[in-house]
Amino acid sequence: MGAMPTAGMGFSKKKTFLNLFGTAVLEREHFLFPRRTAMSRARSASRRSRKTVLVQKPNGVLSGRVQAVGPQCFGIVGIDVAKQRMKMMLCDFFGKCLIPPTEFDQTNGGLRTAIDAVRRAQQQAGLKDLVIAIERTGEYHRPVQRAFRQAGFEVRLVHPLATKQFRQIADPGDKTDDTDLAGIHRAAVNGFGLIEPELPPDYLQLQMLIRHRRDLVRKNSALCCQLREHLHAAMPGYTACFDDIWLSQTAWVVAHATGCANAVCTAGIAGLQRFVDQAGVRCKQNTLHKILAWADTAPPCHPQIESLRRIIRDLDDDRTAKTRQILALERSSAHLLVRTPYIRLLVIPGINVVSTADLAGEMGPIAHYASANAITGRAGLVPSRYQSDLVDHANGSLIRSGNRRLRTALLQIADNLVMCNDYFHAKADLWRVRGKDPRWMRVKVAKSFSRIAYAIVAGNGPFAHRCLQDRHYVLHKLQAFHREHDTPMATLLADLQAAIGQLPKVEYVNEAKPLQEELDSLPRRRGPQPLSEIIPIVLARLGMGTVQSTPEGQDLS
């Protein structure tokens, strides 16, 4: 056996030794477990060779049903929906028209007439199987979809892009309702009439609430930009007196009461303090001195100061109202989230209740996904590819198709993880040193998170991953969220108990630790302590024995 390498050995010799040592270890493992290694390699090779090639979309395949009844006995109803009317056509699989393009009103009577017409034609033509293919049009197709579903028909949706592509190959210069119906039929025949899974009521309500909240956040952001611009016109440089003017009640009390720097100077410290006291806002004297110092050096304000004050007051009232609506929607979303297994994701540092609710509302039940790749595939987090003969551009931009709302939720979580999770923050730093594209980094983190999320949500075991080295506690994080949102204690207790039902029982001991510590610290606090009544109930639900809290200075036994 040769001598071991010494500390003074050159880098090339060290590398050679490590390579030889690694090869020796591999040969030893192969010698000890030759059969297992060969079998695992064979299984891996067989998995790679069994790649399924699908011409049709997996949830749009009709071939098996068509073969079972025969193409001439399989019907496809194409429906092109408008705001107040719809146009319908029934053909068999070969394209033989059984009901010509016919208009119906989008009313209860019109929908009932259309359903009766389909049933009569199905009976007269001897159709043994039939599907309804409706082109998606925002929300206008939903009443028609619900009516045919309630009548017992299978309803499939065709994307407008698919309709356009199948229309243009036959009628490149015409775009009419009739040619659209023909395109819908061709799309359904070729497997592009897709089955849309029905969401349970809780998921559907959560989806509507988080989308409404997201819309209000966008409007509120635009409103804040507009308000800041008008405030700068009336009081130039005033916002620099505060770290975050949107979180400071004092800033808006003084702005509404004075409206300009001259009025601030006239009021003085005593006047500013009076304005704050009348509004019932607690304020430090240092803040008032900053405002007065700004007023002494402020540039001239807008000549139409009274009109500006009125605009600022109206905009601020609108901003305050939207903020209250957003907080109420977040509380309602959390109330629905705790009844889904997605609440388990709060164990990951860097993920809060709002981002988890966004993800749960857009994803729906985890049972709709066969694997983690199905999540990122639906979101369109895959690069586009152009290949022809020897030309192959495999790493293009992200594909344009996909659920963009789900993509947004995943990428926002990826940004939060890079900033707040030590594991992903370290990996991002390493990627930056290697010169990786920031866009590639966001997608990489989103795909890694999707695999972790799938394992946590779909599984029912303990949470274990390197990103959980400094793990968070689901109940503790949920409790902090409701405290910040001033949730009533009855609702807080109901949400905590619902969240316990979604946690694996092996996690009960871990979840009880921070709650017990908080319960023990309550006697040392001053003021109202409603949590002293909530936490023992939660601990009892977790199956943990509670310790009676005693005043400070006494022994806990």
Coordinates of C-alpha atoms in Angstrom, one line a residue:
M1 CA 0.0 0.0 0.0
G2 CA 1.4 3.4 -1.0
A3 CA 2.0 6.2 1.5
M4 CA -0.8 8.5 2.3
P5 CA -0.6 12.0 0.8
T6 CA 1.1 14.6 3.0
A7 CA 0.0 18.2 3.7
G8 CA 2.6 19.5 1.3
M9 CA 1.4 17.5 -1.6
G10 CA 0.6 19.5 -4.7
F11 CA -3.0 20.0 -5.8
S12 CA -2.6 17.8 -8.9
K13 CA -1.4 14.9 -6.7
K14 CA -4.2 15.4 -4.2
K15 CA -6.7 15.4 -7.1
T16 CA -5.2 12.2 -8.5
F17 CA -5.4 10.5 -5.1
L18 CA -9.0 11.5 -4.6
N19 CA -9.9 10.2 -8.0
L20 CA -8.2 6.9 -7.3
F21 CA -9.8 6.7 -3.9
G22 CA -13.2 7.5 -5.3
T23 CA -12.7 4.8 -8.0
A24 CA -11.7 2.3 -5.3
V25 CA -14.8 3.0 -3.3
L26 CA -17.0 2.5 -6.3
E27 CA -15.3 -0.7 -7.2
R28 CA -15.7 -2.0 -3.7
E29 CA -19.4 -1.1 -3.6
H30 CA -19.8 -2.9 -7.0
F31 CA -18.0 -5.9 -5.6
L32 CA -20.2 -6.1 -2.5
F33 CA -23.5 -5.4 -4.2
P34 CA -23.0 -6.3 -7.9
R35 CA -26.6 -7.7 -8.4
R36 CA -28.3 -4.7 -6.8
T37 CA -26.2 -2.2 -8.8
A38 CA -26.9 -4.0 -12.1
M39 CA -30.7 -4.2 -11.4
S40 CA -30.9 -0.5 -10.5
R41 CA -29.1 0.4 -13.7
A42 CA -31.4 -1.8 -15.7
R43 CA -34.5 -0.2 -14.1
S44 CA -33.1 3.3 -14.8
A45 CA -32.4 2.4 -18.4
S46 CA -35.9 0.9 -18.8
R47 CA -37.5 4.0 -17.4
R48 CA -35.7 6.2 -19.9
S49 CA -36.6 4.0 -22.8
R50 CA -40.3 3.8 -21.8
K51 CA -41.0 7.5 -22.6
T52 CA -44.6 7.7 -23.7
V53 CA -45.3 9.7 -26.9
L54 CA -48.8 11.3 -26.8
V55 CA -50.2 13.0 -29.9
Q56 CA -53.3 14.2 -28.0
K57 CA -53.6 16.0 -24.6
P58 CA -53.8 13.4 -21.8
N59 CA -57.1 14.8 -20.5
G60 CA -58.6 15.3 -24.0
V61 CA -58.2 11.8 -25.4
L62 CA -61.4 10.4 -27.0
S63 CA -60.0 7.5 -29.0
G64 CA -60.9 4.7 -26.5
R65 CA -64.5 5.9 -26.3
V66 CA -64.8 6.3 -30.1
Q67 CA -63.5 2.8 -30.7
A68 CA -66.0 1.4 -28.2
V69 CA -69.1 2.7 -29.9
G70 CA -67.8 3.4 -33.4
P71 CA -67.1 6.8 -35.0
Q72 CA -70.5 7.1 -36.6
C73 CA -72.2 6.6 -33.2
F74 CA -70.1 9.2 -31.3
G75 CA -71.3 12.8 -31.3
I76 CA -69.5 16.1 -30.6
V77 CA -71.5 19.2 -29.8
G78 CA -69.6 22.4 -30.5
I79 CA -70.7 25.6 -28.8
D80 CA -69.5 29.1 -29.5
V81 CA -70.6 31.3 -26.6
A82 CA -71.2 35.1 -26.7
K83 CA -72.4 37.4 -24.0
Q84 CA -76.1 37.0 -24.5
R85 CA -76.4 34.2 -27.2
M86 CA -74.6 31.1 -28.2
K87 CA -74.3 29.1 -31.4
M88 CA -74.4 25.3 -31.4
M89 CA -73.6 22.5 -33.9
L90 CA -73.8 18.7 -33.5
C91 CA -71.7 16.4 -35.7
D92 CA -70.6 12.8 -35.4
F93 CA -66.9 11.9 -35.1
F94 CA -66.5 11.9 -38.9
G95 CA -67.9 15.4 -39.2
K96 CA -71.4 14.6 -40.5
C97 CA -73.6 17.5 -39.4
L98 CA -76.7 16.3 -37.4
I99 CA -77.7 19.8 -36.0
P100 CA -76.6 22.7 -38.3
P101 CA -75.2 25.8 -36.6
T102 CA -78.2 27.2 -34.6
E103 CA -78.4 30.2 -32.3
F104 CA -79.9 30.0 -28.8
D105 CA -80.4 32.7 -26.2
Q106 CA -78.4 32.5 -23.0
T107 CA -81.5 32.3 -20.9
N108 CA -83.0 29.5 -18.9
G109 CA -85.5 28.8 -21.7
G110 CA -82.9 29.0 -24.4
L111 CA -80.5 26.6 -22.6
R112 CA -83.4 24.1 -22.0
T113 CA -84.3 24.3 -25.7
A114 CA -80.7 23.6 -26.7
I115 CA -80.4 20.6 -24.3
D116 CA -83.7 19.1 -25.6
A117 CA -82.5 19.6 -29.2
V118 CA -79.3 17.7 -28.5
R119 CA -81.2 14.8 -26.8
R120 CA -83.6 14.5 -29.8
A121 CA -80.8 14.5 -32.3
Q122 CA -78.9 11.9 -30.2
Q123 CA -81.9 9.6 -30.2
Q124 CA -82.8 10.1 -33.9
A125 CA -79.2 9.5 -35.1
G126 CA -78.5 6.6 -32.7
L127 CA -75.6 8.2 -31.0
K128 CA -74.4 6.0 -28.2
D129 CA -71.9 8.5 -26.7
L130 CA -71.6 12.2 -26.9
V131 CA -69.5 15.1 -25.5
I132 CA -70.0 18.8 -25.3
A133 CA -67.1 21.0 -26.5
I134 CA -67.4 24.7 -25.4
E135 CA -64.9 27.4 -26.3
R136 CA -63.6 29.2 -23.3
T137 CA -64.5 32.9 -23.1
G138 CA -63.6 34.2 -19.7
E139 CA -66.7 33.8 -17.5
Y140 CA -69.4 34.0 -20.3
H141 CA -69.2 30.2 -21.0
R142 CA -69.8 29.2 -17.4
P143 CA -73.6 29.3 -17.4
V144 CA -73.7 27.1 -20.5
Q145 CA -71.1 24.8 -19.0
R146 CA -73.1 24.4 -15.7
A147 CA -76.4 23.9 -17.6
F148 CA -75.1 21.0 -19.7
R149 CA -73.3 19.5 -16.7
Q150 CA -76.5 19.5 -14.7
A151 CA -78.3 17.9 -17.6
G152 CA -75.9 14.9 -17.3
F153 CA -73.6 15.6 -20.3
E154 CA -69.8 15.5 -20.2
V155 CA -68.5 19.0 -20.9
R156 CA -65.1 19.7 -22.3
L157 CA -63.4 23.1 -22.9
V158 CA -61.5 24.2 -25.9
H159 CA -59.0 27.0 -25.7
P160 CA -59.5 29.9 -28.1
L161 CA -56.0 29.5 -29.4
A162 CA -56.8 25.9 -30.4
T163 CA -60.0 27.0 -32.1
K164 CA -58.0 29.6 -34.1
Q165 CA -55.4 27.1 -35.2
F166 CA -57.9 24.5 -36.3
R167 CA -60.0 27.2 -38.0
Q168 CA -57.2 28.7 -40.0
I169 CA -56.0 25.5 -41.5
A170 CA -59.4 25.1 -43.3
D171 CA -60.6 28.8 -43.6
P172 CA -57.5 31.0 -43.5
G173 CA -59.3 34.1 -44.7
D174 CA -62.6 33.8 -42.9
K175 CA -63.6 34.2 -39.2
T176 CA -67.3 33.6 -38.6
D177 CA -69.2 31.8 -35.9
D178 CA -69.8 28.9 -38.3
T179 CA -66.1 28.5 -39.0
D180 CA -65.3 28.8 -35.3
L181 CA -67.7 25.9 -34.7
A182 CA -65.9 23.8 -37.3
G183 CA -62.6 24.6 -35.6
I184 CA -64.1 23.6 -32.2
H185 CA -65.1 20.3 -33.7
R186 CA -61.7 19.6 -35.2
A187 CA -60.0 20.5 -31.9
A188 CA -62.2 18.1 -29.9
V189 CA -61.6 15.3 -32.5
N190 CA -57.8 15.8 -32.1
G191 CA -57.9 15.7 -28.3
F192 CA -57.9 19.4 -27.5
G193 CA -61.3 19.4 -25.9
L194 CA -60.0 19.2 -22.3
I195 CA -61.8 18.0 -19.2
E196 CA -61.8 20.6 -16.5
P197 CA -61.8 19.1 -13.0
E198 CA -64.4 20.5 -10.7
L199 CA -63.1 22.2 -7.6
P200 CA -64.5 21.4 -4.2
P201 CA -66.5 24.4 -2.7
D202 CA -63.8 25.4 -0.3
Y203 CA -61.1 25.5 -3.0
L204 CA -63.4 27.4 -5.4
Q205 CA -64.3 29.9 -2.7
L206 CA -60.6 30.3 -1.8
Q207 CA -59.7 30.8 -5.4
M208 CA -62.3 33.6 -5.8
L209 CA -61.2 35.3 -2.6
I210 CA -57.5 35.3 -3.3
R211 CA -58.0 36.6 -6.9
H212 CA -60.2 39.4 -5.6
R213 CA -57.5 40.2 -3.0
R214 CA -54.8 40.3 -5.7
D215 CA -56.9 42.6 -7.8
L216 CA -57.4 45.0 -4.8
V217 CA -53.7 44.9 -4.0
R218 CA -52.9 46.0 -7.6
K219 CA -55.5 48.8 -7.4
N220 CA -54.2 49.9 -4.0
S221 CA -50.6 50.0 -5.3
A222 CA -51.7 52.3 -8.2
L223 CA -53.6 54.4 -5.7
C224 CA -50.6 54.7 -3.4
C225 CA -48.5 55.9 -6.3
Q226 CA -51.1 58.5 -7.2
L227 CA -51.5 59.6 -3.5
R228 CA -47.7 60.0 -3.1
E229 CA -47.5 62.2 -6.2
H230 CA -50.3 64.5 -4.9
L231 CA -48.8 64.6 -1.4
H232 CA -45.4 65.6 -2.8
A233 CA -47.1 68.4 -4.7
A234 CA -48.8 69.7 -1.6
M235 CA -45.9 69.0 0.9
P236 CA -42.6 68.5 -1.0
G237 CA -40.2 66.2 0.9
Y238 CA -42.7 65.4 3.6
T239 CA -42.5 61.6 3.1
A240 CA -38.8 61.6 4.0
C241 CA -39.7 62.2 7.7
F242 CA -41.0 58.7 8.0
D243 CA -39.5 55.2 7.4
D244 CA -42.7 54.0 5.8
I245 CA -45.4 56.6 5.3
W246 CA -48.1 53.9 4.7
L247 CA -47.6 52.5 8.2
S248 CA -47.5 55.8 10.0
Q249 CA -50.8 57.1 11.3
T250 CA -49.2 60.3 12.5
A251 CA -48.1 61.2 8.9
W252 CA -51.7 61.2 7.6
V253 CA -53.2 62.9 10.6
V254 CA -50.7 65.9 10.3
A255 CA -51.1 66.0 6.5
H256 CA -54.9 66.2 6.6
A257 CA -54.9 68.7 9.5
T258 CA -52.3 71.1 7.9
G259 CA -51.9 70.4 4.2
C260 CA -48.7 72.5 3.7
A261 CA -45.4 73.5 5.4
N262 CA -46.6 77.0 6.3
A263 CA -49.5 75.5 8.3
V264 CA -47.1 73.1 10.1
C265 CA -44.9 76.0 11.1
T266 CA -47.9 78.0 12.3
A267 CA -49.2 75.1 14.4
G268 CA -45.8 74.4 16.1
I269 CA -45.1 71.4 18.4
A270 CA -48.1 72.2 20.5
G271 CA -50.5 72.4 17.6
L272 CA -49.2 69.1 16.0
Q273 CA -49.5 67.4 19.4
R274 CA -53.1 68.6 19.6
F275 CA -53.9 67.2 16.1
V276 CA -52.5 63.8 17.1
D277 CA -54.3 63.7 20.4
Q278 CA -57.6 64.5 18.8
A279 CA -57.2 61.7 16.4
G280 CA -56.4 59.3 19.2
V281 CA -53.0 58.4 17.7
R282 CA -49.9 57.7 19.9
C283 CA -46.9 59.5 18.6
K284 CA -43.3 60.2 19.8
Q285 CA -42.1 63.7 20.3
N286 CA -39.1 63.0 18.1
T287 CA -41.5 62.4 15.1
L288 CA -43.2 65.8 15.6
H289 CA -39.8 67.5 15.8
K290 CA -38.8 65.9 12.5
I291 CA -42.0 67.2 10.9
L292 CA -41.3 70.7 12.2
A293 CA -37.7 70.6 11.1
W294 CA -38.9 69.7 7.6
A295 CA -41.4 72.5 7.5
D296 CA -38.7 75.1 8.3
T297 CA -36.7 74.1 5.2
A298 CA -39.5 72.9 2.8
P299 CA -39.7 74.4 -0.7
P300 CA -42.9 76.3 -1.8
C301 CA -46.0 74.1 -2.3
H302 CA -48.6 74.0 -5.0
P303 CA -50.7 77.2 -5.4
Q304 CA -54.0 75.3 -5.4
I305 CA -53.4 73.8 -2.0
E306 CA -57.1 73.5 -0.9
S307 CA -58.0 71.5 -4.0
L308 CA -55.0 69.3 -3.4
R309 CA -56.0 68.7 0.2
R310 CA -59.4 67.6 -0.9
I311 CA -58.0 65.2 -3.5
I312 CA -55.5 63.8 -0.9
R313 CA -58.2 63.2 1.6
D314 CA -60.4 61.4 -0.9
L315 CA -57.6 59.2 -2.2
D316 CA -56.5 58.4 1.4
D317 CA -60.0 57.4 2.3
D318 CA -60.1 55.1 -0.7
R319 CA -56.7 53.6 0.2
T320 CA -57.8 53.0 3.8
A321 CA -61.0 51.3 2.7
K322 CA -59.2 49.1 0.3
T323 CA -56.7 48.2 3.0
R324 CA -59.5 47.1 5.3
Q325 CA -61.0 45.0 2.5
I326 CA -57.6 43.3 1.9
L327 CA -57.2 42.5 5.5
A328 CA -60.7 41.0 5.7
L329 CA -60.1 38.9 2.6
E330 CA -56.8 37.6 4.1
R331 CA -58.6 36.6 7.2
S332 CA -61.3 34.8 5.2
S333 CA -58.6 33.1 3.0
A334 CA -56.9 31.8 6.1
H335 CA -60.2 30.5 7.4
L336 CA -60.5 28.4 4.3
L337 CA -56.8 27.5 4.0
V338 CA -56.7 25.7 7.4
R339 CA -59.2 23.2 6.1
T340 CA -56.8 22.1 3.3
P341 CA -53.5 20.2 3.6
Y342 CA -51.7 23.2 2.2
I343 CA -51.6 24.7 5.7
R344 CA -48.6 22.3 6.3
L345 CA -46.4 24.5 4.0
L346 CA -46.2 27.1 6.8
V347 CA -43.5 24.9 8.3
I348 CA -41.1 26.2 5.6
P349 CA -39.3 29.4 6.6
G350 CA -40.1 32.2 4.1
I351 CA -43.7 31.2 3.4
N352 CA -46.6 33.0 5.1
V353 CA -50.3 32.5 5.2
V354 CA -51.1 34.8 2.3
S355 CA -48.6 33.2 -0.2
T356 CA -49.8 29.7 0.9
A357 CA -53.4 30.7 0.3
D358 CA -52.5 32.0 -3.2
L359 CA -50.9 28.8 -4.1
A360 CA -53.7 26.6 -2.7
G361 CA -56.4 28.6 -4.5
E362 CA -54.6 28.4 -7.8
M363 CA -53.5 24.8 -7.6
G364 CA -56.6 23.2 -6.2
P365 CA -56.6 19.7 -4.6
I366 CA -53.3 18.0 -4.7
A367 CA -55.0 14.9 -6.0
H368 CA -55.3 16.6 -9.4
Y369 CA -51.5 16.3 -9.9
A370 CA -49.8 13.0 -10.6
S371 CA -46.4 14.4 -9.6
A372 CA -44.5 17.6 -8.8
N373 CA -43.6 18.0 -12.5
A374 CA -47.3 18.3 -13.3
I375 CA -47.4 21.4 -11.1
T376 CA -44.7 23.2 -12.9
G377 CA -45.9 21.9 -16.2
R378 CA -49.4 23.4 -15.6
A379 CA -47.7 26.7 -14.6
G380 CA -45.6 26.7 -17.8
L381 CA -42.3 26.7 -15.9
V382 CA -40.4 25.0 -18.7
P383 CA -38.2 26.5 -21.4
S384 CA -39.4 26.7 -25.0
R385 CA -37.6 24.6 -27.6
Y386 CA -37.0 25.0 -31.3
Q387 CA -35.6 21.9 -33.1
S388 CA -35.4 21.1 -36.8
D389 CA -32.9 18.6 -38.2
L390 CA -29.5 19.6 -36.7
V391 CA -30.7 22.9 -35.3
D392 CA -31.7 22.5 -31.7
H393 CA -32.4 25.6 -29.4
A394 CA -33.5 23.7 -26.2
N395 CA -33.2 26.5 -23.7
G396 CA -35.4 29.3 -24.9
S397 CA -37.6 31.6 -22.9
L398 CA -40.5 30.2 -20.8
I399 CA -43.4 28.8 -22.8
R400 CA -46.2 31.2 -23.3
S401 CA -48.9 28.7 -22.6
G402 CA -49.8 27.6 -19.0
N403 CA -51.7 28.9 -16.0
R404 CA -50.1 32.3 -15.5
R405 CA -51.8 32.8 -12.1
L406 CA -50.2 29.6 -10.8
R407 CA -46.9 30.6 -12.3
T408 CA -47.1 34.0 -10.5
A409 CA -47.9 32.3 -7.2
L410 CA -44.9 29.9 -7.6
L411 CA -42.5 32.7 -8.6
Q412 CA -43.5 34.9 -5.7
I413 CA -42.9 32.1 -3.3
A414 CA -39.5 31.5 -5.0
D415 CA -38.6 35.2 -4.4
N416 CA -39.6 34.9 -0.7
L417 CA -37.6 31.8 -0.2
V418 CA -34.4 33.3 -1.7
M419 CA -34.7 36.2 0.7
C420 CA -36.0 34.5 3.9
N421 CA -34.9 30.8 3.7
D422 CA -31.3 30.1 4.6
Y423 CA -31.1 27.0 2.4
F424 CA -32.3 28.7 -0.7
H425 CA -30.5 31.9 0.1
A426 CA -27.2 30.1 0.2
K427 CA -27.9 28.2 -3.0
A428 CA -28.8 31.6 -4.7
D429 CA -25.5 33.1 -3.6
L430 CA -23.7 30.1 -5.0
W431 CA -25.5 30.5 -8.3
R432 CA -24.7 34.2 -8.5
V433 CA -21.0 33.4 -8.0
R434 CA -21.2 31.0 -10.9
G435 CA -22.8 33.7 -13.1
K436 CA -26.2 32.1 -13.4
D437 CA -29.1 34.1 -15.0
P438 CA -31.4 35.5 -12.3
R439 CA -34.4 34.3 -14.3
W440 CA -33.0 30.8 -14.3
M441 CA -32.5 31.0 -10.5
R442 CA -36.1 31.9 -9.9
V443 CA -37.4 29.0 -12.0
K444 CA -34.9 26.6 -10.4
V445 CA -36.1 27.6 -6.9
A446 CA -39.8 27.4 -8.0
K447 CA -39.2 23.9 -9.3
S448 CA -37.4 22.8 -6.2
F449 CA -40.2 24.2 -4.0
S450 CA -42.8 22.4 -6.1
R451 CA -41.2 19.1 -5.3
I452 CA -41.0 19.9 -1.6
A453 CA -44.6 21.2 -1.6
Y454 CA -45.9 18.1 -3.3
A455 CA -44.2 15.8 -0.8
I456 CA -45.5 17.8 2.2
V457 CA -49.1 18.3 1.0
A458 CA -49.6 14.9 -0.6
G459 CA -47.8 13.0 2.1
N460 CA -48.9 12.4 5.6
G461 CA -45.6 11.9 7.4
P462 CA -43.0 14.0 9.2
F463 CA -41.6 17.0 7.5
A464 CA -37.9 16.5 6.6
H465 CA -35.8 18.6 4.2
R466 CA -32.6 20.6 4.3
C467 CA -34.6 23.8 3.9
L468 CA -36.3 23.0 7.3
Q469 CA -33.1 23.2 9.4
D470 CA -34.5 26.3 11.1
R471 CA -38.1 25.0 10.8
H472 CA -41.2 27.1 11.6
Y473 CA -44.2 25.9 13.5
V474 CA -47.6 25.9 11.7
L475 CA -49.8 26.7 14.6
H476 CA -47.4 29.4 16.0
K477 CA -47.2 31.1 12.6
L478 CA -51.0 30.9 12.1
Q479 CA -51.6 32.4 15.6
A480 CA -49.2 35.3 14.8
F481 CA -51.0 36.0 11.6
H482 CA -54.4 36.2 13.3
R483 CA -53.0 38.5 16.0
E484 CA -51.7 40.9 13.4
H485 CA -55.1 40.9 11.7
D486 CA -57.1 41.4 14.9
T487 CA -59.1 38.2 14.3
P488 CA -61.8 37.4 16.9
M489 CA -60.7 34.8 19.4
A490 CA -63.5 32.5 18.5
T491 CA -62.4 32.4 14.9
L492 CA -58.8 32.0 15.9
L493 CA -59.6 29.0 18.0
A494 CA -61.7 27.4 15.2
D495 CA -58.8 27.9 12.7
L496 CA -56.2 26.5 15.0
Q497 CA -58.3 23.4 15.7
A498 CA -59.0 23.0 11.9
A499 CA -55.3 23.3 11.2
I500 CA -54.5 20.5 13.8
G501 CA -56.7 18.2 11.8
Q502 CA -54.5 18.7 8.7
L503 CA -51.2 18.0 10.5
P504 CA -49.7 14.5 10.8
K505 CA -50.0 13.2 14.3
V506 CA -46.3 12.7 14.5
E507 CA -45.9 16.5 14.3
Y508 CA -48.1 17.1 17.3
V509 CA -45.2 17.1 19.8
N510 CA -43.2 19.5 17.8
E511 CA -46.2 21.9 17.3
A512 CA -46.9 21.9 21.1
K513 CA -43.4 23.2 22.1
P514 CA -43.7 26.9 21.1
L515 CA -47.3 27.0 22.4
Q516 CA -46.3 25.7 25.8
E517 CA -43.4 28.2 25.9
E518 CA -45.8 31.0 25.1
L519 CA -48.3 29.8 27.7
D520 CA -45.5 29.7 30.3
S521 CA -44.6 33.3 29.5
L522 CA -48.1 34.8 29.7
P523 CA -48.0 35.5 33.5
R524 CA -45.0 37.8 33.0
R525 CA -47.0 40.0 30.6
R526 CA -49.2 42.9 31.4
G527 CA -52.7 43.7 30.1
P528 CA -55.3 41.4 28.7
Q529 CA -54.2 37.9 28.0
P530 CA -56.9 36.1 26.0
L531 CA -54.4 33.6 24.7
S532 CA -54.2 32.0 28.2
E533 CA -57.7 30.7 27.4
I534 CA -57.0 29.6 23.8
I535 CA -53.6 27.9 24.1
P536 CA -54.6 25.2 26.7
I537 CA -57.5 24.2 24.4
V538 CA -55.2 23.8 21.5
L539 CA -52.6 21.9 23.5
A540 CA -55.4 19.5 24.7
R541 CA -56.4 18.9 21.1
L542 CA -52.7 18.1 20.3
G543 CA -52.9 15.5 23.1
M544 CA -50.4 17.3 25.3
G545 CA -50.7 17.8 29.0
T546 CA -50.7 21.5 29.9
V547 CA -49.0 23.1 32.8
Q548 CA -51.0 25.5 35.0
S549 CA -49.5 29.0 34.6
T550 CA -48.5 30.7 37.9
P551 CA -47.4 34.3 38.7
E552 CA -43.8 35.3 38.1
G553 CA -41.5 34.3 40.9
Q554 CA -43.3 31.1 41.8
D555 CA -42.2 27.6 40.9
L556 CA -44.0 25.9 37.9
S557 CA -45.0 22.4 38.9

